[in-house]
Amino acid sequence: MQENSSFGMPQSRVNIIYCANQYESAIVSVFGAGGTVKKANSFNHLEDMVAQLSVYELDVSILVEVQPGLINDALALVSALKKNWLSRNMVVIFLLTQKSPAATAAAFAARVADCYSPDISFEDVKLRLQYLSAYKILNVQLKNLPEAPVQQYKTPFSKRLLDLVASISALVLLSPFLLIIAILVKLDSKGPVFYTSKRVGTGYKIFDFYKFRSMRVNADKEVEALKATSANQYGDSAFFKMKNDPRVTKLGNFLRNSSIDELPQLFNVVKGDMSIVGNRPLPLYEAEQLTTDEWSMRFLGPAGITGLWQIIKRGKSDMSDRERKKLDNFYNKKFSVWLDLKIILMTVPVLFQKEKV
């Protein structure tokens, strides 16, 4: 697969074979530029097309439209692909035409890379394909598919209940305050009130992440240039953070140091993208570097607004990659409602810290 130096950008090349009717126009429109798009007329035709690929064409990803009643046929296709050593590691994504929890569960049990239900954002599907096909995130598990099923994180009922009660209550109580902050952000500098970016969370899921805007518009485009300097708070690390970041607005300094800019993530919690407590969802340019077994463990647990590293190492420049890795993986193994409540209570004192982060 050919790629530019900026991972996840729209011009990244994606080669796909798809079997779809209802979603055909959307697939061709989104994936037609910068890659090859080939249509299979049936599941059997798709299997034949894959069988005819050479070893130099195995950078292909597969999109399978699944109509109601055809889930078993789609699963049989996946089973056939997994039995072939040349195609067993190909990224396969199901595109359901109707929502079906049973079909989704069956798809993940069959170890497809992902399963989307209506309404589908094909731009998100493209980002997901770029991520999975370029870096083979679950490569070790895929090599041992017959023996080792891929782990899937499912939010426990008690944790989800705590998330909903806490986030909805906070949104209701803070709604006048949130409105005031929105007005101040709009008056402070040109640009939207909210900052939305793609983040990688639980199970390497990519979702829209919300914050109050604390930087000037298009600040993301300056990351690569800033990373080339010695200004990274975490040094030579996969993570990037600056002290006295020149991109931050006047009001933004207050919002960031008080963590008020994080409050819109309560909407992410309500949507189910995140939990109140968990490991921070990462920007694509950070998450793309964390694909080893040890690092990938952090993505097998909940993504959250606050977590262990926020209360233990927040804003400290001496936090190493190893320390953060250990904190993230410890939480994934030990999280519980009681630990979440303790972290929430310990988060309050660090909200107004002295460090600029």
Short mmCIF file of C-alpha atoms in Angstrom, two decimals:
data_model
loop_
_atom_site.label_atom_id
_atom_site.label_comp_id
_atom_site.label_asym_id
_atom_site.label_seq_id
_atom_site.Cartn_x
_atom_site.Cartn_y
_atom_site.Cartn_z
CA MET A 1 0.00 0.00 0.00
CA GLN A 2 1.34 3.41 -0.92
CA GLU A 3 0.98 6.13 1.62
CA ASN A 4 2.05 9.67 2.16
CA SER A 5 3.93 10.69 5.29
CA SER A 6 0.80 11.88 7.10
CA PHE A 7 -1.18 8.89 8.27
CA GLY A 8 -4.94 8.93 7.84
CA MET A 9 -5.08 11.83 5.40
CA PRO A 10 -7.78 11.59 2.68
CA GLN A 11 -5.23 11.14 -0.12
CA SER A 12 -3.88 7.89 1.39
CA ARG A 13 -4.26 5.03 -1.06
CA VAL A 14 -6.86 2.34 -0.35
CA ASN A 15 -7.39 -0.70 -2.58
CA ILE A 16 -10.67 -2.52 -2.11
CA ILE A 17 -12.87 -5.25 -3.52
CA TYR A 18 -16.52 -4.76 -2.64
CA CYS A 19 -19.76 -6.65 -3.01
CA ALA A 20 -22.61 -4.18 -2.67
CA ASN A 21 -25.70 -2.78 -4.37
CA GLN A 22 -27.38 -0.39 -1.96
CA TYR A 23 -24.07 1.17 -0.89
CA GLU A 24 -22.34 0.97 -4.28
CA SER A 25 -22.54 4.67 -5.17
CA ALA A 26 -21.23 5.73 -1.75
CA ILE A 27 -18.35 3.25 -1.93
CA VAL A 28 -17.31 4.36 -5.42
CA SER A 29 -17.60 8.03 -4.46
CA VAL A 30 -15.49 7.78 -1.30
CA PHE A 31 -12.93 5.15 -2.36
CA GLY A 32 -12.71 5.90 -6.09
CA ALA A 33 -9.97 8.51 -5.78
CA GLY A 34 -6.42 7.49 -4.91
CA GLY A 35 -6.90 3.72 -5.00
CA THR A 36 -8.35 0.80 -6.91
CA VAL A 37 -12.00 -0.15 -6.49
CA LYS A 38 -13.24 -3.43 -7.93
CA LYS A 39 -16.77 -4.81 -7.72
CA ALA A 40 -17.73 -8.43 -7.13
CA ASN A 41 -21.18 -9.39 -8.37
CA SER A 42 -21.74 -12.00 -5.65
CA PHE A 43 -20.06 -13.54 -2.64
CA ASN A 44 -18.81 -16.42 -4.79
CA HIS A 45 -17.46 -13.96 -7.35
CA LEU A 46 -15.67 -12.06 -4.57
CA GLU A 47 -14.08 -15.27 -3.30
CA ASP A 48 -12.91 -16.08 -6.86
CA MET A 49 -11.46 -12.57 -7.29
CA VAL A 50 -9.49 -12.89 -4.08
CA ALA A 51 -8.24 -16.36 -5.07
CA GLN A 52 -6.80 -14.90 -8.28
CA LEU A 53 -4.76 -12.21 -6.52
CA SER A 54 -1.00 -12.52 -6.60
CA VAL A 55 1.18 -12.18 -3.51
CA TYR A 56 1.91 -8.61 -4.65
CA GLU A 57 -1.78 -7.68 -4.49
CA LEU A 58 -2.55 -8.65 -0.92
CA ASP A 59 -2.90 -5.04 0.21
CA VAL A 60 -6.57 -5.31 -0.70
CA SER A 61 -9.35 -4.72 1.82
CA ILE A 62 -12.84 -6.17 1.43
CA LEU A 63 -16.21 -4.46 1.92
CA VAL A 64 -19.21 -6.78 2.12
CA GLU A 65 -22.77 -5.44 2.03
CA VAL A 66 -24.97 -7.73 4.12
CA GLN A 67 -28.69 -7.74 3.36
CA PRO A 68 -31.19 -9.16 5.88
CA GLY A 69 -31.23 -12.92 5.61
CA LEU A 70 -27.78 -13.13 4.01
CA ILE A 71 -25.67 -13.03 7.16
CA ASN A 72 -24.95 -16.77 7.00
CA ASP A 73 -23.75 -16.47 3.40
CA ALA A 74 -21.52 -13.54 4.39
CA LEU A 75 -20.12 -15.53 7.31
CA ALA A 76 -19.42 -18.47 5.01
CA LEU A 77 -17.46 -16.10 2.76
CA VAL A 78 -15.36 -14.93 5.71
CA SER A 79 -14.76 -18.52 6.77
CA ALA A 80 -13.54 -19.40 3.28
CA LEU A 81 -11.18 -16.42 3.21
CA LYS A 82 -9.75 -17.29 6.63
CA LYS A 83 -8.94 -20.82 5.49
CA ASN A 84 -6.67 -19.52 2.73
CA TRP A 85 -3.24 -18.53 4.09
CA LEU A 86 -2.93 -15.80 1.44
CA SER A 87 -6.23 -14.09 2.31
CA ARG A 88 -6.63 -14.92 6.00
CA ASN A 89 -5.09 -11.60 7.12
CA MET A 90 -7.08 -9.41 4.75
CA VAL A 91 -9.20 -6.69 6.34
CA VAL A 92 -12.89 -7.57 5.93
CA ILE A 93 -15.63 -5.12 6.91
CA PHE A 94 -19.36 -5.86 6.95
CA LEU A 95 -21.83 -3.14 5.93
CA LEU A 96 -25.27 -4.04 7.27
CA THR A 97 -28.25 -2.59 5.41
CA GLN A 98 -30.40 -2.93 8.53
CA LYS A 99 -29.42 -2.72 12.19
CA SER A 100 -29.14 -6.18 13.70
CA PRO A 101 -27.38 -6.82 17.03
CA ALA A 102 -27.41 -10.54 16.25
CA ALA A 103 -25.71 -10.04 12.88
CA THR A 104 -23.17 -7.70 14.44
CA ALA A 105 -22.36 -10.21 17.17
CA ALA A 106 -22.03 -13.01 14.60
CA ALA A 107 -19.71 -10.86 12.49
CA PHE A 108 -17.33 -10.15 15.36
CA ALA A 109 -17.48 -13.81 16.41
CA ALA A 110 -16.28 -14.62 12.89
CA ARG A 111 -13.42 -12.14 13.46
CA VAL A 112 -14.26 -9.59 10.79
CA ALA A 113 -12.30 -6.35 11.26
CA ASP A 114 -15.44 -4.26 11.77
CA CYS A 115 -19.20 -4.24 11.24
CA TYR A 116 -21.12 -1.05 10.42
CA SER A 117 -24.87 -0.48 10.72
CA PRO A 118 -27.01 2.30 9.20
CA ASP A 119 -26.49 5.19 9.01
CA ILE A 120 -22.96 4.57 7.75
CA SER A 121 -20.36 7.31 7.34
CA PHE A 122 -18.12 5.97 4.58
CA GLU A 123 -15.49 8.58 5.40
CA ASP A 124 -15.18 6.87 8.80
CA VAL A 125 -15.05 3.49 7.07
CA LYS A 126 -12.19 4.78 4.92
CA LEU A 127 -10.25 5.98 7.95
CA ARG A 128 -10.79 2.61 9.60
CA LEU A 129 -9.55 0.76 6.51
CA GLN A 130 -6.49 2.96 6.21
CA TYR A 131 -5.65 2.29 9.82
CA LEU A 132 -6.17 -1.46 9.80
CA SER A 133 -4.70 -2.25 6.40
CA ALA A 134 -1.62 -0.04 6.80
CA TYR A 135 -0.51 -1.16 10.24
CA LYS A 136 -2.08 -4.60 10.76
CA ILE A 137 -2.86 -3.67 14.33
CA LEU A 138 -3.96 -7.11 15.39
CA ASN A 139 -1.30 -8.93 13.38
CA VAL A 140 -0.28 -11.34 16.10
CA GLN A 141 -3.84 -12.40 16.83
CA LEU A 142 -4.57 -12.75 13.11
CA LYS A 143 -1.63 -15.10 12.65
CA ASN A 144 -3.15 -17.38 15.27
CA LEU A 145 -6.82 -17.08 14.37
CA PRO A 146 -7.67 -20.80 14.76
CA GLU A 147 -6.24 -20.86 18.31
CA ALA A 148 -6.61 -17.32 19.70
CA PRO A 149 -9.82 -15.33 19.23
CA VAL A 150 -9.41 -11.56 19.05
CA GLN A 151 -10.33 -9.91 22.34
CA GLN A 152 -13.34 -7.62 22.27
CA TYR A 153 -14.06 -5.14 25.04
CA LYS A 154 -17.67 -4.82 26.17
CA THR A 155 -18.65 -2.17 28.69
CA PRO A 156 -20.01 -3.80 31.87
CA PHE A 157 -23.59 -2.80 32.68
CA SER A 158 -22.58 -1.22 36.00
CA LYS A 159 -19.93 0.94 34.34
CA ARG A 160 -22.28 2.02 31.54
CA LEU A 161 -24.98 2.87 34.09
CA LEU A 162 -22.50 5.00 36.06
CA ASP A 163 -21.40 6.71 32.84
CA LEU A 164 -24.95 7.59 31.81
CA VAL A 165 -26.05 8.79 35.24
CA ALA A 166 -22.91 10.91 35.72
CA SER A 167 -22.76 12.39 32.21
CA ILE A 168 -26.46 13.20 31.82
CA SER A 169 -26.64 14.69 35.33
CA ALA A 170 -23.54 16.80 34.66
CA LEU A 171 -24.88 18.05 31.33
CA VAL A 172 -28.18 19.09 32.90
CA LEU A 173 -26.56 20.84 35.87
CA LEU A 174 -23.83 22.50 33.83
CA SER A 175 -25.93 23.55 30.82
CA PRO A 176 -26.04 27.30 31.78
CA PHE A 177 -22.28 27.26 32.40
CA LEU A 178 -21.62 25.46 29.11
CA LEU A 179 -23.66 28.09 27.27
CA ILE A 180 -21.60 30.89 28.84
CA ILE A 181 -18.32 29.18 27.88
CA ALA A 182 -19.58 28.69 24.31
CA ILE A 183 -20.32 32.41 24.02
CA LEU A 184 -16.89 33.33 25.43
CA VAL A 185 -15.10 31.01 22.99
CA LYS A 186 -16.97 32.58 20.09
CA LEU A 187 -16.06 36.10 21.25
CA ASP A 188 -12.43 35.24 22.01
CA SER A 189 -11.27 34.22 18.52
CA LYS A 190 -12.50 33.37 15.06
CA GLY A 191 -13.65 29.83 14.49
CA PRO A 192 -16.19 27.28 15.73
CA VAL A 193 -17.12 26.91 19.39
CA PHE A 194 -16.34 23.20 19.44
CA TYR A 195 -13.22 21.41 18.28
CA THR A 196 -13.91 18.02 16.68
CA SER A 197 -11.18 15.57 15.78
CA LYS A 198 -10.86 11.90 14.96
CA ARG A 199 -9.62 9.87 17.92
CA VAL A 200 -8.77 6.21 18.39
CA GLY A 201 -10.50 4.62 21.36
CA THR A 202 -11.60 1.20 22.56
CA GLY A 203 -10.71 -1.59 20.15
CA TYR A 204 -9.05 0.94 17.82
CA LYS A 205 -12.47 2.41 17.01
CA ILE A 206 -12.22 5.83 15.38
CA PHE A 207 -14.81 8.39 16.50
CA ASP A 208 -15.50 12.13 16.60
CA PHE A 209 -14.03 13.61 19.79
CA TYR A 210 -15.46 16.87 21.18
CA LYS A 211 -13.82 19.71 23.11
CA PHE A 212 -14.31 23.43 23.50
CA ARG A 213 -11.93 25.02 21.01
CA SER A 214 -8.86 26.30 22.86
CA MET A 215 -6.55 26.78 19.87
CA ARG A 216 -6.59 28.81 16.71
CA VAL A 217 -8.23 27.30 13.65
CA ASN A 218 -6.21 24.63 11.74
CA ALA A 219 -3.87 24.07 14.70
CA ASP A 220 -3.72 20.34 13.85
CA LYS A 221 -1.86 21.13 10.63
CA GLU A 222 1.03 22.58 12.65
CA VAL A 223 1.73 19.42 14.64
CA GLU A 224 4.36 17.94 12.31
CA ALA A 225 6.36 21.18 12.25
CA LEU A 226 6.21 21.49 16.04
CA LYS A 227 7.20 17.86 16.57
CA ALA A 228 10.38 18.58 14.60
CA THR A 229 11.46 21.00 17.34
CA SER A 230 12.55 20.17 20.89
CA ALA A 231 9.33 21.56 22.33
CA ASN A 232 7.58 18.23 23.00
CA GLN A 233 6.75 18.03 26.70
CA TYR A 234 7.21 14.25 26.58
CA GLY A 235 10.54 14.34 24.70
CA ASP A 236 11.21 11.66 22.10
CA SER A 237 7.86 9.98 22.58
CA ALA A 238 4.85 8.75 20.66
CA PHE A 239 2.84 11.34 22.60
CA PHE A 240 2.92 15.04 21.81
CA LYS A 241 2.23 17.92 24.17
CA MET A 242 3.77 21.39 24.43
CA LYS A 243 4.28 23.81 27.27
CA ASN A 244 3.35 27.36 26.29
CA ASP A 245 1.85 26.08 23.05
CA PRO A 246 1.78 29.05 20.61
CA ARG A 247 -1.42 27.73 19.04
CA VAL A 248 -3.47 28.23 22.21
CA THR A 249 -5.79 31.26 22.40
CA LYS A 250 -5.97 33.63 25.38
CA LEU A 251 -9.15 32.06 26.71
CA GLY A 252 -7.83 28.66 25.68
CA ASN A 253 -5.08 28.79 28.32
CA PHE A 254 -7.69 29.07 31.06
CA LEU A 255 -9.93 26.41 29.53
CA ARG A 256 -7.07 23.93 29.21
CA ASN A 257 -5.50 24.54 32.63
CA SER A 258 -8.90 24.18 34.31
CA SER A 259 -9.88 21.24 32.04
CA ILE A 260 -13.12 23.05 31.17
CA ASP A 261 -12.33 22.42 27.50
CA GLU A 262 -12.91 18.70 28.19
CA LEU A 263 -16.55 19.10 29.27
CA PRO A 264 -18.09 18.50 25.78
CA GLN A 265 -16.72 14.96 26.02
CA LEU A 266 -19.73 14.27 28.24
CA PHE A 267 -21.61 14.02 24.93
CA ASN A 268 -19.11 11.34 23.84
CA VAL A 269 -19.91 9.45 27.04
CA VAL A 270 -23.67 9.65 26.39
CA LYS A 271 -23.09 8.39 22.83
CA GLY A 272 -21.04 5.46 24.12
CA ASP A 273 -17.77 6.46 22.45
CA MET A 274 -16.09 6.92 25.84
CA SER A 275 -16.53 6.37 29.57
CA ILE A 276 -16.07 8.87 32.36
CA VAL A 277 -12.95 6.94 33.43
CA GLY A 278 -10.58 5.10 31.12
CA ASN A 279 -7.50 5.50 28.96
CA ARG A 280 -7.36 8.67 26.89
CA PRO A 281 -8.43 8.22 23.26
CA LEU A 282 -5.50 9.22 21.06
CA PRO A 283 -5.10 11.28 17.89
CA LEU A 284 -4.39 9.17 14.81
CA TYR A 285 -0.79 10.37 14.56
CA GLU A 286 -0.12 9.03 18.09
CA ALA A 287 -2.17 5.84 17.93
CA GLU A 288 -0.57 4.77 14.65
CA GLN A 289 2.74 4.30 16.51
CA LEU A 290 1.32 2.14 19.33
CA THR A 291 0.80 -1.21 17.61
CA THR A 292 3.07 -3.54 19.60
CA ASP A 293 1.49 -6.18 21.85
CA GLU A 294 2.27 -4.21 25.01
CA TRP A 295 0.88 -0.95 23.66
CA SER A 296 -2.17 -2.51 21.98
CA MET A 297 -3.37 -3.69 25.42
CA ARG A 298 -4.34 -0.10 26.25
CA PHE A 299 -6.96 -0.23 23.47
CA LEU A 300 -8.59 -3.39 24.87
CA GLY A 301 -10.23 -1.43 27.69
CA PRO A 302 -12.48 1.62 27.97
CA ALA A 303 -11.54 5.04 26.63
CA GLY A 304 -12.24 7.81 29.10
CA ILE A 305 -12.28 11.50 29.98
CA THR A 306 -10.08 10.98 33.03
CA GLY A 307 -7.87 8.14 34.17
CA LEU A 308 -4.87 7.05 36.17
CA TRP A 309 -2.22 9.04 34.32
CA GLN A 310 -4.26 12.23 34.62
CA ILE A 311 -4.34 12.03 38.41
CA ILE A 312 -0.80 10.69 38.89
CA LYS A 313 1.30 12.31 36.18
CA ARG A 314 -0.82 15.07 34.67
CA GLY A 315 1.30 17.85 33.20
CA LYS A 316 4.60 16.40 34.42
CA SER A 317 7.34 16.46 31.81
CA ASP A 318 9.13 13.47 33.34
CA MET A 319 6.37 11.02 32.42
CA SER A 320 7.95 8.37 30.23
CA ASP A 321 6.26 6.22 27.60
CA ARG A 322 6.83 3.21 29.83
CA GLU A 323 5.14 4.84 32.83
CA ARG A 324 2.10 5.79 30.78
CA LYS A 325 1.96 2.32 29.25
CA LYS A 326 2.05 0.72 32.70
CA LEU A 327 -0.72 3.00 34.00
CA ASP A 328 -2.95 2.36 30.99
CA ASN A 329 -2.47 -1.40 31.07
CA PHE A 330 -2.93 -1.55 34.86
CA TYR A 331 -6.30 0.17 34.51
CA ASN A 332 -7.38 -2.20 31.72
CA LYS A 333 -6.72 -5.18 33.98
CA LYS A 334 -8.07 -3.78 37.26
CA PHE A 335 -10.89 -1.35 36.40
CA SER A 336 -14.08 -1.52 38.44
CA VAL A 337 -16.87 0.82 39.50
CA TRP A 338 -15.13 1.42 42.83
CA LEU A 339 -11.82 2.24 41.15
CA ASP A 340 -13.70 4.57 38.78
CA LEU A 341 -15.31 6.40 41.69
CA LYS A 342 -11.93 6.77 43.40
CA ILE A 343 -10.34 8.17 40.21
CA ILE A 344 -13.25 10.60 39.73
CA LEU A 345 -12.81 11.91 43.29
CA MET A 346 -9.03 12.20 42.83
CA THR A 347 -9.50 14.05 39.55
CA VAL A 348 -11.15 17.07 41.20
CA PRO A 349 -7.98 18.39 42.96
CA VAL A 350 -5.91 18.26 39.77
CA LEU A 351 -8.38 20.16 37.61
CA PHE A 352 -6.87 23.53 38.54
CA GLN A 353 -3.18 22.70 38.29
CA LYS A 354 -0.21 24.99 38.00
CA GLU A 355 1.32 23.24 35.00
CA LYS A 356 0.35 24.40 31.54
CA VAL A 357 -0.71 21.32 29.62
#
